Tab-separated table of C-alpha atoms in Angstrom:
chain	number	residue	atom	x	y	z
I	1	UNK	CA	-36.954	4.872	24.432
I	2	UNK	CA	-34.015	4.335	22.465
I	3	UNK	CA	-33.293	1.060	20.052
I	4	UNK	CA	-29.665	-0.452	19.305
I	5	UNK	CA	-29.181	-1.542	15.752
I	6	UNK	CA	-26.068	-4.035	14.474
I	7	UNK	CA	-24.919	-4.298	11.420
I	8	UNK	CA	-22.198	-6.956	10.955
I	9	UNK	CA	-19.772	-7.042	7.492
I	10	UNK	CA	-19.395	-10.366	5.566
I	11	UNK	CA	-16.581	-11.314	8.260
I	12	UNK	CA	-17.611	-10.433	11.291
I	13	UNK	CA	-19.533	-13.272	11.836
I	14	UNK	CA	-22.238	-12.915	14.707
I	15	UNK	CA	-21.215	-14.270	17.937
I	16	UNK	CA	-23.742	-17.345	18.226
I	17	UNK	CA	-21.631	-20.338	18.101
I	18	UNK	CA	-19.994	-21.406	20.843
I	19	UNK	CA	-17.389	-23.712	21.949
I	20	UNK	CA	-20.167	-26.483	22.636
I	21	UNK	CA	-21.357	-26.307	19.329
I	22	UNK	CA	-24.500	-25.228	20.132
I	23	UNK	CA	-26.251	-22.184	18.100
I	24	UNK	CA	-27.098	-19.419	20.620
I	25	UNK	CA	-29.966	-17.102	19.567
I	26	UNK	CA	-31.224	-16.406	16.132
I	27	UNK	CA	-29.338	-12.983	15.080
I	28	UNK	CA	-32.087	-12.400	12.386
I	29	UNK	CA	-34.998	-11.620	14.492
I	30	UNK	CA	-36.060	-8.562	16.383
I	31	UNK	CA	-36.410	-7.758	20.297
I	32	UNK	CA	-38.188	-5.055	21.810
I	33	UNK	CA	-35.355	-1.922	21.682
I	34	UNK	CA	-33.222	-3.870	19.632
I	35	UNK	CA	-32.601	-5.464	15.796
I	36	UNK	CA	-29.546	-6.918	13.870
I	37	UNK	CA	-29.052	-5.193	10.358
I	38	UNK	CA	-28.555	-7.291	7.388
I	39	UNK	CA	-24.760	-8.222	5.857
I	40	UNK	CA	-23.094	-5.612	3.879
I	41	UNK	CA	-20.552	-6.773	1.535
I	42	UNK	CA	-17.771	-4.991	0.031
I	43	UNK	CA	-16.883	-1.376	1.097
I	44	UNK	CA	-14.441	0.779	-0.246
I	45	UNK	CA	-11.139	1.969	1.182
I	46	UNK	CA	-11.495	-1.547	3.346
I	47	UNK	CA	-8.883	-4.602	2.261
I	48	UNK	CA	-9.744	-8.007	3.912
I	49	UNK	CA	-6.442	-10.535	4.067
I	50	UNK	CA	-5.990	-12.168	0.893
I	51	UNK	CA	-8.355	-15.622	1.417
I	52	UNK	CA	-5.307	-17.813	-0.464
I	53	UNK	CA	-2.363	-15.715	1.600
I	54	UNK	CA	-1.689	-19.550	3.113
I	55	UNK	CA	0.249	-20.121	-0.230
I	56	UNK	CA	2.590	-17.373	0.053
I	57	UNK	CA	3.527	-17.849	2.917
I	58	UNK	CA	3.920	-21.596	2.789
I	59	UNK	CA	6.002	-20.774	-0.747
I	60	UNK	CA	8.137	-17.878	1.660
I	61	UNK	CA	9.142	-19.965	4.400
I	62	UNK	CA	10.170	-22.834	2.425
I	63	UNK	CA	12.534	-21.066	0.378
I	64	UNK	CA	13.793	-19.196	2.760
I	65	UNK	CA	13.920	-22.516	4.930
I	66	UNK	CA	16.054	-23.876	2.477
I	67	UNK	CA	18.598	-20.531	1.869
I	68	UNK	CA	18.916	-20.978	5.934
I	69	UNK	CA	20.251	-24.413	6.113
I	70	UNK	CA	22.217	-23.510	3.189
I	71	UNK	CA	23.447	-20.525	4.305
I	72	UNK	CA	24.245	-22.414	7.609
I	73	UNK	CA	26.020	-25.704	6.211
I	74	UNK	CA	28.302	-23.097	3.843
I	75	UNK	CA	29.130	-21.194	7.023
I	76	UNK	CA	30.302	-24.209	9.107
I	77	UNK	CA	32.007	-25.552	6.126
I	78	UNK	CA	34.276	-22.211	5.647
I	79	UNK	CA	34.515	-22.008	9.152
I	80	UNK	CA	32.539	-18.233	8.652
I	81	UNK	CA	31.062	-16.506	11.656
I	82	UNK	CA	29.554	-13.789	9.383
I	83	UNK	CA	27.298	-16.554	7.516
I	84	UNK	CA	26.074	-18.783	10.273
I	85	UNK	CA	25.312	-15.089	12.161
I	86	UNK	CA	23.546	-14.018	8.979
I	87	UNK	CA	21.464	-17.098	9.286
I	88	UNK	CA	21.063	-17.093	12.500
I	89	UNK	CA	19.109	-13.503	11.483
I	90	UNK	CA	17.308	-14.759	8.488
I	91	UNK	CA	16.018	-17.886	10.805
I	92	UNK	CA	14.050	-14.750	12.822
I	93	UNK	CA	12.272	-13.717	9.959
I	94	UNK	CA	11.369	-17.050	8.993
I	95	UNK	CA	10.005	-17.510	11.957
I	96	UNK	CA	8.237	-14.272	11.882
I	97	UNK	CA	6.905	-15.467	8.449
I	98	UNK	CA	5.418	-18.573	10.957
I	99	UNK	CA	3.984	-15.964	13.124
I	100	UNK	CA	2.060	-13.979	11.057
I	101	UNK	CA	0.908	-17.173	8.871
I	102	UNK	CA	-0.565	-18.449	12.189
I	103	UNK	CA	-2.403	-15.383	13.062
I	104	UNK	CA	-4.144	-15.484	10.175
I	105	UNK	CA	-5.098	-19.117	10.639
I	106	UNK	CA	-6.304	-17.842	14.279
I	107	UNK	CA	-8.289	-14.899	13.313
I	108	UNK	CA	-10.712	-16.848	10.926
I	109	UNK	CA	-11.756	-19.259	13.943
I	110	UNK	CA	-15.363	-18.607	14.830
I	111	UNK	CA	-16.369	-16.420	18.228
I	112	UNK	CA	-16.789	-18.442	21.373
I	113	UNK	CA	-18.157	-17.874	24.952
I	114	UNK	CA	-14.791	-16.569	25.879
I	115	UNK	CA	-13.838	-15.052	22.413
I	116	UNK	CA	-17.030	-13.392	21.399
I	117	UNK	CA	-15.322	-11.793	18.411
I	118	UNK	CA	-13.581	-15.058	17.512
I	119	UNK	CA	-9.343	-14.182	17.922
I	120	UNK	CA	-9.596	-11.724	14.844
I	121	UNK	CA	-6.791	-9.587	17.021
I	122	UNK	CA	-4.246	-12.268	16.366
I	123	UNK	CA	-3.437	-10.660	13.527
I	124	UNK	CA	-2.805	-7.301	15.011
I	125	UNK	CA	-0.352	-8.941	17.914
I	126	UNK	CA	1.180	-10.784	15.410
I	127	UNK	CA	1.651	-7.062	13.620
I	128	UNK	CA	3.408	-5.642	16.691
I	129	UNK	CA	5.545	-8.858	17.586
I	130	UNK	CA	7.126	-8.596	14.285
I	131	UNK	CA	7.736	-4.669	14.041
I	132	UNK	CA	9.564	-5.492	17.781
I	133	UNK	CA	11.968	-8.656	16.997
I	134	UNK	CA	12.578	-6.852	13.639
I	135	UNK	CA	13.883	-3.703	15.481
I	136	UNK	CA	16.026	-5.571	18.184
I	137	UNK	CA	17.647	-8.024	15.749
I	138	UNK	CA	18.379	-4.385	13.573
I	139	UNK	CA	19.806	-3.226	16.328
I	140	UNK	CA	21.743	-6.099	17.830
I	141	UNK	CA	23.436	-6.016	14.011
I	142	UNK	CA	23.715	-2.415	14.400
I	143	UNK	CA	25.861	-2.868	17.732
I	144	UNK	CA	27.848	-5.589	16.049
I	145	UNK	CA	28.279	-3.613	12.972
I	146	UNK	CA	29.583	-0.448	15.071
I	147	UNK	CA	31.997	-2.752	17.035
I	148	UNK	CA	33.227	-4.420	13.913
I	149	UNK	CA	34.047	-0.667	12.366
I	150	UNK	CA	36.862	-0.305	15.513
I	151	UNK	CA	37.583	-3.551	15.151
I	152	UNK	CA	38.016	-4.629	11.792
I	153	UNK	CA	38.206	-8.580	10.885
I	154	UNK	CA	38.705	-10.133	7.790
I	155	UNK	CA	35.820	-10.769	5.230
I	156	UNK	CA	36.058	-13.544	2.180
I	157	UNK	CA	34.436	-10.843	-0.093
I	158	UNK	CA	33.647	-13.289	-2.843
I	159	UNK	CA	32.161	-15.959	-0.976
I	160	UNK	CA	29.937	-13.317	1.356
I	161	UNK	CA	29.126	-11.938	-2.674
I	162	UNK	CA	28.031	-14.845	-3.868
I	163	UNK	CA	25.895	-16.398	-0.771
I	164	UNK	CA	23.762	-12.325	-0.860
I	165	UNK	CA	23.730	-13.200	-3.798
I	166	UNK	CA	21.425	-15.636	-3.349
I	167	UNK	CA	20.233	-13.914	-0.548
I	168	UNK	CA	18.592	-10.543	-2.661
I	169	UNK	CA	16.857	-13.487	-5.212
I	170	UNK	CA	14.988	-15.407	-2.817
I	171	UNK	CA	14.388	-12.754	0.319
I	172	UNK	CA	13.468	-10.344	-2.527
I	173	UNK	CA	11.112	-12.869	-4.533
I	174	UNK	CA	9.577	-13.314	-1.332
I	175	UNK	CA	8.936	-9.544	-0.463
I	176	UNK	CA	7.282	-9.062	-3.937
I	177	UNK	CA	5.048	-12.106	-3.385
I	178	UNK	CA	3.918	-9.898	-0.309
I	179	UNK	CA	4.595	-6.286	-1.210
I	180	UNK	CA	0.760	-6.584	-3.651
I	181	UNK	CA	-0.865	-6.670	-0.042
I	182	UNK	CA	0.965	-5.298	2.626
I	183	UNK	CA	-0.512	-1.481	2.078
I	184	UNK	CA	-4.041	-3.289	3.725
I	185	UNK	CA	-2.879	-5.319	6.344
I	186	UNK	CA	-0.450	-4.337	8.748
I	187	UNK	CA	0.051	-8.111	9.452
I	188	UNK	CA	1.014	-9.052	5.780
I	189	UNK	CA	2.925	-5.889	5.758
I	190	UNK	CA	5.097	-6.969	8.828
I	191	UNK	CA	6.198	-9.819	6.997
I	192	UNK	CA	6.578	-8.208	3.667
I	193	UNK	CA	8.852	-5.896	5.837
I	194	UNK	CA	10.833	-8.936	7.452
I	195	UNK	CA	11.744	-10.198	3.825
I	196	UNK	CA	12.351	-6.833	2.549
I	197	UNK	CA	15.139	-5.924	5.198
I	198	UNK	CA	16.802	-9.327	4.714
I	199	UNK	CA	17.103	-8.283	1.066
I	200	UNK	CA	18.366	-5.039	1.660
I	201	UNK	CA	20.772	-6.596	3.581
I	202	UNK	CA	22.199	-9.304	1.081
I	203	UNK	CA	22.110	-6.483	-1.400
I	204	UNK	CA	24.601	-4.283	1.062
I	205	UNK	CA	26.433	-7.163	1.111
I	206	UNK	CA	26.995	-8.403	-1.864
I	207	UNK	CA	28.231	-4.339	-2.222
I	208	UNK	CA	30.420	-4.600	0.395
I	209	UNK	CA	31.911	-8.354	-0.758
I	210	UNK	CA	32.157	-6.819	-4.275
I	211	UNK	CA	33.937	-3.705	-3.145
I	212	UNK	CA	36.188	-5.828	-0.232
I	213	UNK	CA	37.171	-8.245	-2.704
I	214	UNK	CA	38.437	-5.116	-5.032
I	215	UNK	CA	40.057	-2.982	-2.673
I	216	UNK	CA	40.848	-5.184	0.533
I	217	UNK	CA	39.023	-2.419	2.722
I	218	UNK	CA	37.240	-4.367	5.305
I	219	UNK	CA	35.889	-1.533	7.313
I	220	UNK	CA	33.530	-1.197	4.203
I	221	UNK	CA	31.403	-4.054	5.422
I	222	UNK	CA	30.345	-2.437	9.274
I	223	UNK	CA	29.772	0.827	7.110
I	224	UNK	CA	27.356	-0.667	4.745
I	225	UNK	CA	25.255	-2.682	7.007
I	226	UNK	CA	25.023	0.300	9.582
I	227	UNK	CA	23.468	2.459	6.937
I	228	UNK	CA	21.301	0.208	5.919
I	229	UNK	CA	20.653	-0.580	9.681
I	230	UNK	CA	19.366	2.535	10.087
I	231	UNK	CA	17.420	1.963	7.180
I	232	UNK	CA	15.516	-0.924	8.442
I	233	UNK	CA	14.735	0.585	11.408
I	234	UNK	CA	13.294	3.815	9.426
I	235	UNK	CA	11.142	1.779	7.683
I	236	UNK	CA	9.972	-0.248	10.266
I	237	UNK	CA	9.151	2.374	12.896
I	238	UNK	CA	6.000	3.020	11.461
I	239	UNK	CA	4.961	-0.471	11.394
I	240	UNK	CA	5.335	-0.353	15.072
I	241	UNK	CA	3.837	2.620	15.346
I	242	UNK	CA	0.581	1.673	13.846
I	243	UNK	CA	0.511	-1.783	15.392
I	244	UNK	CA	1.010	-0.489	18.557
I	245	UNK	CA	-2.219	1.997	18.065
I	246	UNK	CA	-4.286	-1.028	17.071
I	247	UNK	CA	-3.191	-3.110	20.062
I	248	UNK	CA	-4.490	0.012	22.161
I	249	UNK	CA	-7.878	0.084	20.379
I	250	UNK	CA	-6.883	3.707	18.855
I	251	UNK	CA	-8.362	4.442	15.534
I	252	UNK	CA	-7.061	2.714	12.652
I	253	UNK	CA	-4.948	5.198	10.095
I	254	UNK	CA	-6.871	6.658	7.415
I	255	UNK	CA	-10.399	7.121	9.303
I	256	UNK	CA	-11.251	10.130	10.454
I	257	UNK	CA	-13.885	10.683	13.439
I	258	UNK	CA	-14.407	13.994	13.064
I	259	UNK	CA	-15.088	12.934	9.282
I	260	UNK	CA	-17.800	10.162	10.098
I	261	UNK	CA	-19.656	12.297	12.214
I	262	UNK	CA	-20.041	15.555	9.463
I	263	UNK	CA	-21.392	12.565	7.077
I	264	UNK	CA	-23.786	10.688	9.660
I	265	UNK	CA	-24.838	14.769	10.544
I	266	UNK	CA	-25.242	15.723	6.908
I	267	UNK	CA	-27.981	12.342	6.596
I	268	UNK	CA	-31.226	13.381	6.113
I	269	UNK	CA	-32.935	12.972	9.964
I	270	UNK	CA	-30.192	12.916	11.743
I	271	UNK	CA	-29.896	15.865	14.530
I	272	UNK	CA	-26.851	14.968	16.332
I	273	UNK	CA	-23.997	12.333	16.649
I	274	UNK	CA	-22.447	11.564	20.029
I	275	UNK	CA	-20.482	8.714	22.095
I	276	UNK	CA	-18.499	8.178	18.503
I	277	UNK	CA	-16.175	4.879	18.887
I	278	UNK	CA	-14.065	3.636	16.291
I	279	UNK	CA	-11.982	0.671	17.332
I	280	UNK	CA	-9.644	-2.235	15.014
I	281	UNK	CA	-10.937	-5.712	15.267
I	282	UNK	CA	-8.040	-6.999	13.442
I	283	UNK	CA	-5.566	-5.053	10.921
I	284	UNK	CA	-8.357	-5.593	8.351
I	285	UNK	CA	-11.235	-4.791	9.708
I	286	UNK	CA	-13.014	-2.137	11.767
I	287	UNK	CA	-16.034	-1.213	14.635
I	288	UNK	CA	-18.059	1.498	15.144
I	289	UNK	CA	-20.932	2.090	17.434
I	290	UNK	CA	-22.222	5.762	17.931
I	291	UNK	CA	-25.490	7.281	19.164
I	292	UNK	CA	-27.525	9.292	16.345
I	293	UNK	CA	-30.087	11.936	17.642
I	294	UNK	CA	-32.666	11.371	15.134
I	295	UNK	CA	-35.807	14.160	13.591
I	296	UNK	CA	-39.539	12.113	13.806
I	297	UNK	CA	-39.579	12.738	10.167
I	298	UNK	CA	-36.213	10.316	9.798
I	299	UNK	CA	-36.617	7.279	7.872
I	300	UNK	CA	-37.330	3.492	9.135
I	301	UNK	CA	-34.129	2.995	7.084
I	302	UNK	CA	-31.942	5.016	8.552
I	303	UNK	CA	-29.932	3.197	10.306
I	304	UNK	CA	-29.692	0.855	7.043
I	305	UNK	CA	-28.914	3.741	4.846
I	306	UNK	CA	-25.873	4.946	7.864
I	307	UNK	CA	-24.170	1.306	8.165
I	308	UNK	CA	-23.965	0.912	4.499
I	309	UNK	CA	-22.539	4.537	3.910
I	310	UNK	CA	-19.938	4.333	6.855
I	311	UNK	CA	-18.762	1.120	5.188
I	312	UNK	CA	-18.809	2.476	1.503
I	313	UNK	CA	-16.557	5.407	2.660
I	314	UNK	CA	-14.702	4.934	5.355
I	315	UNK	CA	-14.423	0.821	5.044
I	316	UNK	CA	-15.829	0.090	8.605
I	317	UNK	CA	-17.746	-3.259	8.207
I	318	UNK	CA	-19.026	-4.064	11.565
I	319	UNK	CA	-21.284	-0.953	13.330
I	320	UNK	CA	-23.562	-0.764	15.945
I	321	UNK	CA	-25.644	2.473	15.928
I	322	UNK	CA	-28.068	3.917	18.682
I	323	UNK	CA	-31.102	5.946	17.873
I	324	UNK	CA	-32.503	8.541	20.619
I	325	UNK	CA	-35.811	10.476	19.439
I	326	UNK	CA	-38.896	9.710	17.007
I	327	UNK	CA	-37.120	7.140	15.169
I	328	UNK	CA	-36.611	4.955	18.331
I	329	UNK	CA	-40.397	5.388	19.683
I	330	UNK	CA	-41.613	1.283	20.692
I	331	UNK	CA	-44.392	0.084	18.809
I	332	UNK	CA	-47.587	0.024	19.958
I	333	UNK	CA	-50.279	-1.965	20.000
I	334	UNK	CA	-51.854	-2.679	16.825
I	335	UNK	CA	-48.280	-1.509	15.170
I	336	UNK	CA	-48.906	2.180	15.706
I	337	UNK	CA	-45.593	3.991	17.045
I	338	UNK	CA	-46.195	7.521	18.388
I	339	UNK	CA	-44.681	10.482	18.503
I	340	UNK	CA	-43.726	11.801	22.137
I	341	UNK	CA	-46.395	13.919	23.500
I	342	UNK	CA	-48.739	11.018	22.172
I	343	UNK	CA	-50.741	8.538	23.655
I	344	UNK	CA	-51.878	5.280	22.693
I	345	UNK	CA	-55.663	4.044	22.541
I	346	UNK	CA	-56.763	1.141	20.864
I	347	UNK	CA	-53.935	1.105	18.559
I	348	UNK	CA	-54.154	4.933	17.705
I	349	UNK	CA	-51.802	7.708	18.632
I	350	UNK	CA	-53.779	10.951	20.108
C-alpha cells in the first residue's frame, strides 16, 4: 500500500477554490492512502517576487512613458529619424515593462477548475516574451547599424548627446530600481534587462554624439551601437536560455537532482529514491514529487522532516512525496498498522 503526501509552500495555495466561488474539499484532513502536509514558510536559496514590485514598475513605465513622448516630440520637431527610431525602441521596452507587470498581477490569481495551479506560469511566458522582442529589436538595430556603417548619414552629435543624455538617467534609474531583484526572478530580471540595454545604449550614444560632434566622423555612431549590439544580445542570451527551460518544465538553474536525491537517501529510513521530478511553477517557485522507499523503522514524520529539508536547501516550496514500504502500511482497525508479513485480529498485528 503506498500513501501520497503534499506539502504546499506559503504560495502555492491549494487548489480548492474555484471559479464559482465555491470551496472544494477541506485540504486539512486525511483520506485513506493520502494526507496534505502542513505550510512551510521561508526556505533558503528560494526568492518569491517582491510583494510591492507593482510600484516599480508603475514608477518605470511612467518615466520612461514620459522620456518616449519626449524623445518623440524632439524628434519630429528636428525633423530626426535617429530619435523618433530610438523611441520607437524604447516604446518596446516600455511595453515589455507592461508585460511583465501584468504577469505578475496574473500569477497571484487563485487556482480554478481550469487553472488548478492558478496562472503562476505567467510569469515565466512573460520571461521568454521579453528575452525574444529584446533580441529581435537588438538585432533589427544591429542590421540598421551595419547598413548605416556603408552608408554613412549625418548625425546632430550634440542634440543625439544631450537627449542619451537623458536617456542613461532615467533608463538607468530604472534598471537599478530592478537590478536588487532580478538575480531571483527571471521575470523581474527580463525587465531589469530591457532598461539596462536602453541605457547602454544612450550611454554609446551620448559617446558617439560627443565624439561626432568633435571630430565630424559619423561612421563612429553604426560602430558604437553594433558593439554594444552585440552586447545586448550577450547578455540577454541567457535570459532566453533559462526562460526557455522553464517554459519546457526543465529544472530550474541552481537545483540539482542528483543532489536532492543523495540528501532524501542520506535521511534516516529512507532506502531508495525514484521517479524524481523537479518542475518551475513560475520563475519563483518550484515542484517536486518523488517516490521514497522507506525502512519499517522510518519515522511517522518523515515525510514532514523531507518537505521541510528539500525547501530549506534547495528552495522547492511545493512537494508531493510517495512512500512505498513500512511507513505506508494502512491503518488498521483499532489504529494498529502492521508490518507486512502481519495480520490483523481484533486490532492486533500477529
Amino acid at each position: 500500500m503506498e500513501a501520497v503526501h503534499t506539502q504546499h509552500g506559503p504560495e502555492a495555495t491549494p487548489p480548492n477554490y474555484y471559479e464559482d466561488g465555491h470551496a472544494g474539499h477541506d485540504t486539512g484532513h486525511d483520506h485513506a492512502g493520502h494526507s496534505h502536509g502542513e505550510h512551510h514558510h521561508g526556505g533558503a536559496g528560494h526568492v518569491h517576487a517582491m510583494p510591492d514590485a507593482g510600484w516599480l514598475f508603475a514608477v518605470g513605465i511612467t518615466l520612461n512613458g514620459l522620456y518616449i513622448a519626449a524623445e518623440a516630440l524632439w524628434g519630429l520637431k528636428t525633423h530626426s529619424l535617429a530619435l523618433l527610431a530610438d523611441a520607437g525602441h524604447n516604446l518596446s521596452d516600455v511595453l515589455g515593462l507592461v508585460a511583465s507587470w501584468a504577469a505578475i498581477i496574473l500569477s497571484r490569481r487563485a487556482p480554478s477548475r481550469t487553472f488548478t495551479y492558478g496562472l503562476k506560469r505567467a510569469t515565466i511566458l512573460s520571461a521568454l516574451g521579453n528575452a525574444t522582442v529584446l533580441l529581435l529589436v537588438t538585432g533589427a538595430v544591429l542590421l540598421a547599424s551595419m547598413e548605416r556603417l556603408f552608408h554613412p548619414e549625418g548625425v546632430a552629435g550634440t542634440t543625439v548627446s544631450l537627449v542619451a543624455l537623458a536617456g542613461i538617467a532615467i533608463n538607468g534609474a530604472t534598471a537599478l530600481l530592478f537590478m536588487k531583484n532580478s538575480s531571483g526572478d527571471l521575470n523581474i530580471k527580463s525587465a531589469f534587462l530591457h532598461m539596462a540595454s536602453d541605457a547602454a545604449m544612450a550611454a554609446g550614444v551620448a559617446v558617439a554624439g560627443v565624439a561626432i560632434a568633435w571630430t565630424g566622423w559619423v561612421v563612429i555612431d553604426p560602430i558604437v551601437s553594433i558593439i554594444i549590439g552585440f552586447l545586448v544580445i550577450w547578455g540577454t542570451w541567457g535570459l532566453l536560455s533559462a526562460s526557455l527551460r522553464l517554459a519546457l518544465d526543465g529544472v530550474p538553474l541552481g537545483i540539482d537532482p542528483a543532489a536532492i536525491t543523495k540528501a532524501l537517501q542520506s535521511m534516516a529510513g529512507v532506502e531508495g529514491v525514484h521517479h524524481l521530478h523537479v518542475w518551475p511553477m513560475s520563475t519563483t517557485q518550484t515542484a517536486l514529487t518523488a517516490h521514497l522507499v522507506t525502512t519499517p523503522q522510518a519515522s511517522p514524520a518523515l515525510v514532514h522532516e523531507a518537505s521541510a529539508m528539500l525547501q530549506k536547501r534547495f528552495g522547492i516550496n511545493h512537494t508531493t512525496l510517495q512512500t512505498e514500504g513500512a511507513l505506508a502500511a494502512p491503518p488498521q482497525p483499532g489504529g494498529a498498522s502492521c508490518q507486512p508479513g502481519q495480520s490483523c485480529a481484533n486490532g492486533d498485528c500477529a
